[in-house]
Short mmCIF file of C-alpha atoms and ligand atoms in Angstrom, two decimals:
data_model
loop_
_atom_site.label_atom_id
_atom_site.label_comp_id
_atom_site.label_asym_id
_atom_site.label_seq_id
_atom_site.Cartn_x
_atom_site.Cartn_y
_atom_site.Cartn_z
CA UNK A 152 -146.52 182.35 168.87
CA UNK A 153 -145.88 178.14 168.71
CA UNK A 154 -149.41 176.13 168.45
CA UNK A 155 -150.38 174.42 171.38
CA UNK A 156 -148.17 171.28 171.89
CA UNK A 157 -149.70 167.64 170.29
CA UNK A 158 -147.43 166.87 173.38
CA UNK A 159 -145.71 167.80 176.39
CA UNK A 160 -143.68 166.11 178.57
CA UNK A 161 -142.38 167.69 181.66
CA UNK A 162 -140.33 166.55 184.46
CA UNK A 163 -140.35 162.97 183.30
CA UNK A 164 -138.52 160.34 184.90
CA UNK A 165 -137.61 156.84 184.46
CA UNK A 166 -136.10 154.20 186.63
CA UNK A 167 -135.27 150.87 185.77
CA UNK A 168 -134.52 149.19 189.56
CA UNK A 169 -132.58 152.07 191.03
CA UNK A 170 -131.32 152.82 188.08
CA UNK A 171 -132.22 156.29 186.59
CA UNK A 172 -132.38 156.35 183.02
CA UNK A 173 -134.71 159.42 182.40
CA UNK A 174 -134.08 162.32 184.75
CA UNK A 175 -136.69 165.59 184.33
CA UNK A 176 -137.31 165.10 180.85
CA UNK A 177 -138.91 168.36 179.26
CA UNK A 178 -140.34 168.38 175.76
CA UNK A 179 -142.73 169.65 173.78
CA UNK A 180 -143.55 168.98 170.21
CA UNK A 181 -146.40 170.84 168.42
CA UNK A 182 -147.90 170.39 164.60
CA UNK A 183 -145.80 169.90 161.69
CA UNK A 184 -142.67 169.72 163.77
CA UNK A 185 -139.78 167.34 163.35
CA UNK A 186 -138.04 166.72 166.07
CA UNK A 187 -134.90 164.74 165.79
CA UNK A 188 -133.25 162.98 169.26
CA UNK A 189 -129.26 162.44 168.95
CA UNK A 190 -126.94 160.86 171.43
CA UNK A 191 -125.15 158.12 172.11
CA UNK A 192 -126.08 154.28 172.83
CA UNK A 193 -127.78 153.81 176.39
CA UNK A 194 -128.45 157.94 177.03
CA UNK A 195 -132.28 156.84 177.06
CA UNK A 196 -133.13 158.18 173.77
CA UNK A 197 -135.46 154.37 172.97
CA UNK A 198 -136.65 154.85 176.85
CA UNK A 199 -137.83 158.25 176.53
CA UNK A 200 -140.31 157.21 172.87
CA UNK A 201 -140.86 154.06 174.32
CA UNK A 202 -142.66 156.16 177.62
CA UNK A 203 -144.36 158.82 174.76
CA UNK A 204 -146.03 155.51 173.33
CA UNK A 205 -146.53 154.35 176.75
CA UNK A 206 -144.62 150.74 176.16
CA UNK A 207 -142.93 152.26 179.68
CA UNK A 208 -144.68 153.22 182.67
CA UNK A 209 -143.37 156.52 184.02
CA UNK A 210 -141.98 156.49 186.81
CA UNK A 211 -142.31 160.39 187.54
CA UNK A 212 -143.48 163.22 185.43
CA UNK A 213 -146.51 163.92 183.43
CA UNK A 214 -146.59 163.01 179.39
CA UNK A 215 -150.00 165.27 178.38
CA UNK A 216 -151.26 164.57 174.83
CA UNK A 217 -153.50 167.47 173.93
CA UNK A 218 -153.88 168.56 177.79
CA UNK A 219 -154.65 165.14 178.68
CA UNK A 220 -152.26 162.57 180.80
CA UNK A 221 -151.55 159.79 178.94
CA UNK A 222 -151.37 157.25 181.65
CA UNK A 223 -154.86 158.63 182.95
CA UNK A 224 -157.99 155.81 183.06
CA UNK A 225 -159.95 157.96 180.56
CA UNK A 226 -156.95 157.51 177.77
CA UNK A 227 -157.75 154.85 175.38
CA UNK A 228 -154.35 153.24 174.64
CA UNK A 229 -154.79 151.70 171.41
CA UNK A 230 -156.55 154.55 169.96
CA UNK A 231 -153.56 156.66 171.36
CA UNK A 232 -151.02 154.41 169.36
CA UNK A 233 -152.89 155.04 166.58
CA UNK A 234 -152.84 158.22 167.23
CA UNK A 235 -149.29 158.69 168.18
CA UNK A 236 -147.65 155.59 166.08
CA UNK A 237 -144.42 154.22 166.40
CA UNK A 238 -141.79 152.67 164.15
CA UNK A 239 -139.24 150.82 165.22
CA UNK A 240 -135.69 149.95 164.56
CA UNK A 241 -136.70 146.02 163.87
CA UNK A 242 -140.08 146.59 162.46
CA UNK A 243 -141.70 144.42 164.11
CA UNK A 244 -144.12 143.48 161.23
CA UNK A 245 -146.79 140.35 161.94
CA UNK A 246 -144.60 137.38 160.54
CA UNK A 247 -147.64 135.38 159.40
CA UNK A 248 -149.54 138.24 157.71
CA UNK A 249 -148.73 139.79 154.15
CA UNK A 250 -147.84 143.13 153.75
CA UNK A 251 -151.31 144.35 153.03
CA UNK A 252 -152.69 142.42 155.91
CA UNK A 253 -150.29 144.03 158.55
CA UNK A 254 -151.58 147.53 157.55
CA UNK A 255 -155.62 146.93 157.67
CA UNK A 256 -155.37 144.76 160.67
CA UNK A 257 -155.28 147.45 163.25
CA UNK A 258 -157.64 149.64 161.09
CA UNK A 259 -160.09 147.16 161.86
CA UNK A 260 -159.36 146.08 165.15
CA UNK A 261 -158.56 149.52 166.21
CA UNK A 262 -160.83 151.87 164.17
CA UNK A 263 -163.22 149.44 163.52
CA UNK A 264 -163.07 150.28 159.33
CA UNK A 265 -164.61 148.30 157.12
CA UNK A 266 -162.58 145.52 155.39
CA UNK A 267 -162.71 147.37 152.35
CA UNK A 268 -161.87 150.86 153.98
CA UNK A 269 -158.89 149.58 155.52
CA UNK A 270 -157.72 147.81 152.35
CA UNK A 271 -158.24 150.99 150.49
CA UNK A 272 -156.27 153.35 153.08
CA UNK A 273 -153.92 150.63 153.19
CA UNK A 274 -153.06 150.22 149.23
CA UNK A 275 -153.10 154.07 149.43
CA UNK A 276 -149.98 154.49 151.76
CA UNK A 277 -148.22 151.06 150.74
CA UNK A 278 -148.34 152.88 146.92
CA UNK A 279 -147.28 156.00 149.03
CA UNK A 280 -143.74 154.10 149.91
CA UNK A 281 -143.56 152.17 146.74
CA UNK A 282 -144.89 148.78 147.94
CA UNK A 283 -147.19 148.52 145.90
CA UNK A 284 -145.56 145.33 143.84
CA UNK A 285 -145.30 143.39 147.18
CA UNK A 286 -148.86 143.70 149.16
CA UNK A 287 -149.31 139.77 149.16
CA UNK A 288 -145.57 139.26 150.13
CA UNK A 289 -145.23 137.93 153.86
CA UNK A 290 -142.17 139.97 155.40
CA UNK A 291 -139.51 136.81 155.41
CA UNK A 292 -139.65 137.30 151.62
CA UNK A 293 -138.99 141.17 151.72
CA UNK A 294 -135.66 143.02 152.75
CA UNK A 295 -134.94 145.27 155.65
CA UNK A 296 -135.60 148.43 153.72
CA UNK A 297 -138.76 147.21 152.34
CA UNK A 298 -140.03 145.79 155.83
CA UNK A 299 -139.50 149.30 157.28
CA UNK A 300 -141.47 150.74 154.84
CA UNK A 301 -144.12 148.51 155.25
CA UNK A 302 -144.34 149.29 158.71
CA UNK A 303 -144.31 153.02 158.54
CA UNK A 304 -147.40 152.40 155.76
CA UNK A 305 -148.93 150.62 158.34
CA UNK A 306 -148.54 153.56 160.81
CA UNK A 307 -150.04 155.83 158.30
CA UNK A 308 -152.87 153.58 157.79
CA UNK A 309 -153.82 154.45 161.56
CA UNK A 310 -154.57 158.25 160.74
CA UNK A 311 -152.02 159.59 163.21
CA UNK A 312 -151.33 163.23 164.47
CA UNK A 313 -147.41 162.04 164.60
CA UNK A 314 -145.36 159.82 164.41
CA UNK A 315 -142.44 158.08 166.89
CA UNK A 316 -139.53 156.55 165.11
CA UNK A 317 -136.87 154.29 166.75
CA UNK A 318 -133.70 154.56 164.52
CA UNK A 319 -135.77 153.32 161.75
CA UNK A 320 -132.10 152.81 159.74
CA UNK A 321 -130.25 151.38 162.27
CA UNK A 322 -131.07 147.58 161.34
CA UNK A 323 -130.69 148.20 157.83
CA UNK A 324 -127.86 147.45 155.31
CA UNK A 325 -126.59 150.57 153.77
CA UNK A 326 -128.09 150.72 150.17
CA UNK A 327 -131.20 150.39 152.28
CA UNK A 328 -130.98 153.25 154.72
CA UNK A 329 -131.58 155.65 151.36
CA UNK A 330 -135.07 154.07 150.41
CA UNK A 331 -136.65 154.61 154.14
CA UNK A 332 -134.97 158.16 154.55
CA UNK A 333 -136.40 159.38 151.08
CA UNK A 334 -140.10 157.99 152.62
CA UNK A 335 -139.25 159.97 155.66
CA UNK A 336 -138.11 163.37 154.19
CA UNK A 337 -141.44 163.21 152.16
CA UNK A 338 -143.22 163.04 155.28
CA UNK A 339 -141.91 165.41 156.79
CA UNK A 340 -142.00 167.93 153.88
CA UNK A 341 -146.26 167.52 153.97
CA UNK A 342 -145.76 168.23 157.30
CA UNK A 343 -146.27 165.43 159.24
CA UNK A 344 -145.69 165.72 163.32
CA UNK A 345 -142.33 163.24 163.90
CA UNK A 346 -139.95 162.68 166.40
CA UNK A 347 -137.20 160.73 164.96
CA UNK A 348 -134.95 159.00 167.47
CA UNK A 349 -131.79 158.69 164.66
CA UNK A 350 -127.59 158.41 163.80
CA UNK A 351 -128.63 160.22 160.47
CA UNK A 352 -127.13 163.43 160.81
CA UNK A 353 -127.95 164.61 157.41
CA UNK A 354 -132.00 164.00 158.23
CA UNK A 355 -131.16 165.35 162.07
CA UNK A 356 -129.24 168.61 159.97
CA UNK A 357 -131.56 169.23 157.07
CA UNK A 358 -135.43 167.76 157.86
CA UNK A 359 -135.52 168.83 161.20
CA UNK A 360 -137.29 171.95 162.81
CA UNK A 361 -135.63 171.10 166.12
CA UNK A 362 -132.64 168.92 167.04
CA UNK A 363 -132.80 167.95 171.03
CA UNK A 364 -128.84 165.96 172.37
CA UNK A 365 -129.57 163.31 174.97
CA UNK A 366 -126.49 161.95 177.39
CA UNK A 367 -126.82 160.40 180.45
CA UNK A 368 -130.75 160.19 180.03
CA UNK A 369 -130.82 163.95 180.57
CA UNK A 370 -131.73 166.09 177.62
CA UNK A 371 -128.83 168.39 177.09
CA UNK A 372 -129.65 170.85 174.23
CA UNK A 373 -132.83 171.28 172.34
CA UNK A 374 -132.60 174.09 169.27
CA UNK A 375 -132.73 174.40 165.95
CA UNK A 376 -129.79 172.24 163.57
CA UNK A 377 -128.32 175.31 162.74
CA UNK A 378 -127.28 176.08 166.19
CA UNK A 379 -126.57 172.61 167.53
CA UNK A 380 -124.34 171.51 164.43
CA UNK A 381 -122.84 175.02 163.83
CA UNK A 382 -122.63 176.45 167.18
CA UNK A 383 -124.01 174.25 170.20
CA UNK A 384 -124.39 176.15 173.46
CA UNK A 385 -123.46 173.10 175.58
CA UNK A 386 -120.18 172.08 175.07
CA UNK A 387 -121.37 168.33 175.92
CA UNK A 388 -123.08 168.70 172.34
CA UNK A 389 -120.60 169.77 170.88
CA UNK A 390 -117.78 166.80 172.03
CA UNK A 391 -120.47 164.69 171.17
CA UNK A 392 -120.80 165.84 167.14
CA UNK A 393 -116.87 166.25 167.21
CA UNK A 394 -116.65 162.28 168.50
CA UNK A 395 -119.47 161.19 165.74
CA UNK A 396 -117.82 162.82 162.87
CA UNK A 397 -114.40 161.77 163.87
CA UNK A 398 -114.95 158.72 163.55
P1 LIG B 1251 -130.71 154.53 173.85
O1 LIG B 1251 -131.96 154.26 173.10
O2 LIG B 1251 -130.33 155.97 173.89
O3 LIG B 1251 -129.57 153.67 173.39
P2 LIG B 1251 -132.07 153.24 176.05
O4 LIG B 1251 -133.25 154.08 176.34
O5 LIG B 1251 -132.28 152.00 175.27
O6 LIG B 1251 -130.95 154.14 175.39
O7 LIG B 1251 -131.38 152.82 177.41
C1 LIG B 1251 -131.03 153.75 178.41
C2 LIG B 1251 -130.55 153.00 179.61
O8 LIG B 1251 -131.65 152.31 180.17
C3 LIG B 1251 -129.49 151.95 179.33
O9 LIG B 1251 -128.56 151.97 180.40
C4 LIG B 1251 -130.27 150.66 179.31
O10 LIG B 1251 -129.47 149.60 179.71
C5 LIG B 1251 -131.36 150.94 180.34
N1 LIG B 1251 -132.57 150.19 180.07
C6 LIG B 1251 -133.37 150.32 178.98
N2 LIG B 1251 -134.44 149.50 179.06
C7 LIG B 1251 -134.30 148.82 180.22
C8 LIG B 1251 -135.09 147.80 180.88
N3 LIG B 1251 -136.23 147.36 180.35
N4 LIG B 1251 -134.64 147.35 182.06
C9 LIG B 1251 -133.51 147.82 182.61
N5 LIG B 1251 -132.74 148.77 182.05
C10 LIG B 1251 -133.11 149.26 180.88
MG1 LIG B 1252 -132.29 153.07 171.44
#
């Protein structure tokens, strides 16, 4: 019935000290879905992407990406992050490099492209999310919304199988959020693989295939929107959607 899984996480743990902050983490997310991750501040949502990208070490559990274990000796981990990109909530754009630079940089470096391959693949996504007007503009002289969508170019400039994204609106100011969830949608309608750590509850409602709660760095409920904002099976969910729209 579902395709085979771009990947699978099962039983994954985390610990920080003795402190457990992932505890038997089971996911799997296969081709074309969108899978977005709701919960409240410190549940582990960040922890759980940043261990799918591999910026955490597992402390228990196996993350398989195509069959293979991701913290194995034979995985090759900057091909992997191009592979499986991330986007996070700050950006974190090179400072010193235009806009155009940050997204061939790791296309050469990485995927050893040509300068002018990478320059090409790089105007072609930066035109994708209407940056077109700003490749030569160093990120101090762009705005949040316009950072972010520089840095999700960049991601697409890598030729990945999915995507990981942090709250990619959380850092923004609100006329901004629009701008990066319209870029995000669009994705997601040509069917790009995401899973989209995120306080939208709009996107989380009407983009995604699945919608999977986090509290207390346990995953609580993973289903489709219409079940977990209509009629969530775990009543944890559910107080946690009543508390978010409350306030
Ligand atoms: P979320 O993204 O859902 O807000 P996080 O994954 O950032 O949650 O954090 C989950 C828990 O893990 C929090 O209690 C946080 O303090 C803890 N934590 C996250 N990163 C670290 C770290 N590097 N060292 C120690 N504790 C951490
Ligand atoms: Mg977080």
């Amino acid at each position: 019935m579902s395709a085979e899984p771009i990947i699978q996480i099962t039983h994954l743990k985390k610990q920080f000290g003795d402190h457990l902050v992932l505890d038997d983490i089971n996911l799997s997310v296969s081709k074309g879905e969108v899978v977005s991750v709701i919960g409240a501040s410190g549940s582990g949502k960040s922890t759980m992407l940043r261990c799918v990208n591999l910026l955490e070490n597992p402390t228990a559990g196996e993350i398989l990406y195509h069959g293979v274990d991701i913290t194995s000796k034979e995985n090759d981990l900057q091909k992997y992050r191009a592979s499986v990109g991330m986007v996070f909530q700050q950006f974190n754009l090179f400072n010193n490099m235009t806009a155009l630079e940050n997204c061939t940089v790791g296309q050469i470096k990485v995927l050893k492209r040509s300068k002018e391959e990478a320059k090409e693949t790089a105007m072609t996504y930066l035109r994708k999310v209407g940056m077109e007007q700003f490749i030569n503009a160093k990120p101090a002289q762009l705005s949040g919304g316009q950072k972010q969508r520089v840095a999700i170019a960049r991601s697409l400039a890598m030729s990945p199988e999915m995507l990981l994204f942090d709250e990619p609106t959380s850092a923004l100011d609100p006329q901004m959020v629009g701008e990066v969830l319209t870029v995000m949608r669009q994705l997601a309608s040509e069917g790009l693989t995401m899973i989209v750590v995120t306080h939208e509850m709009a996107f989380a409602r009407d983009v995604s295939s699945r919608v999977v709660y986090m509290e207390g760095g346990v995953i609580c409920e993973d289903d489709v929107p219409s079940v977990i904002f209509k009629k969530p099976n775990n009543p944890k969910t559910a107080a946690f959607l009543e508390r978010f729209f409350a306030n």
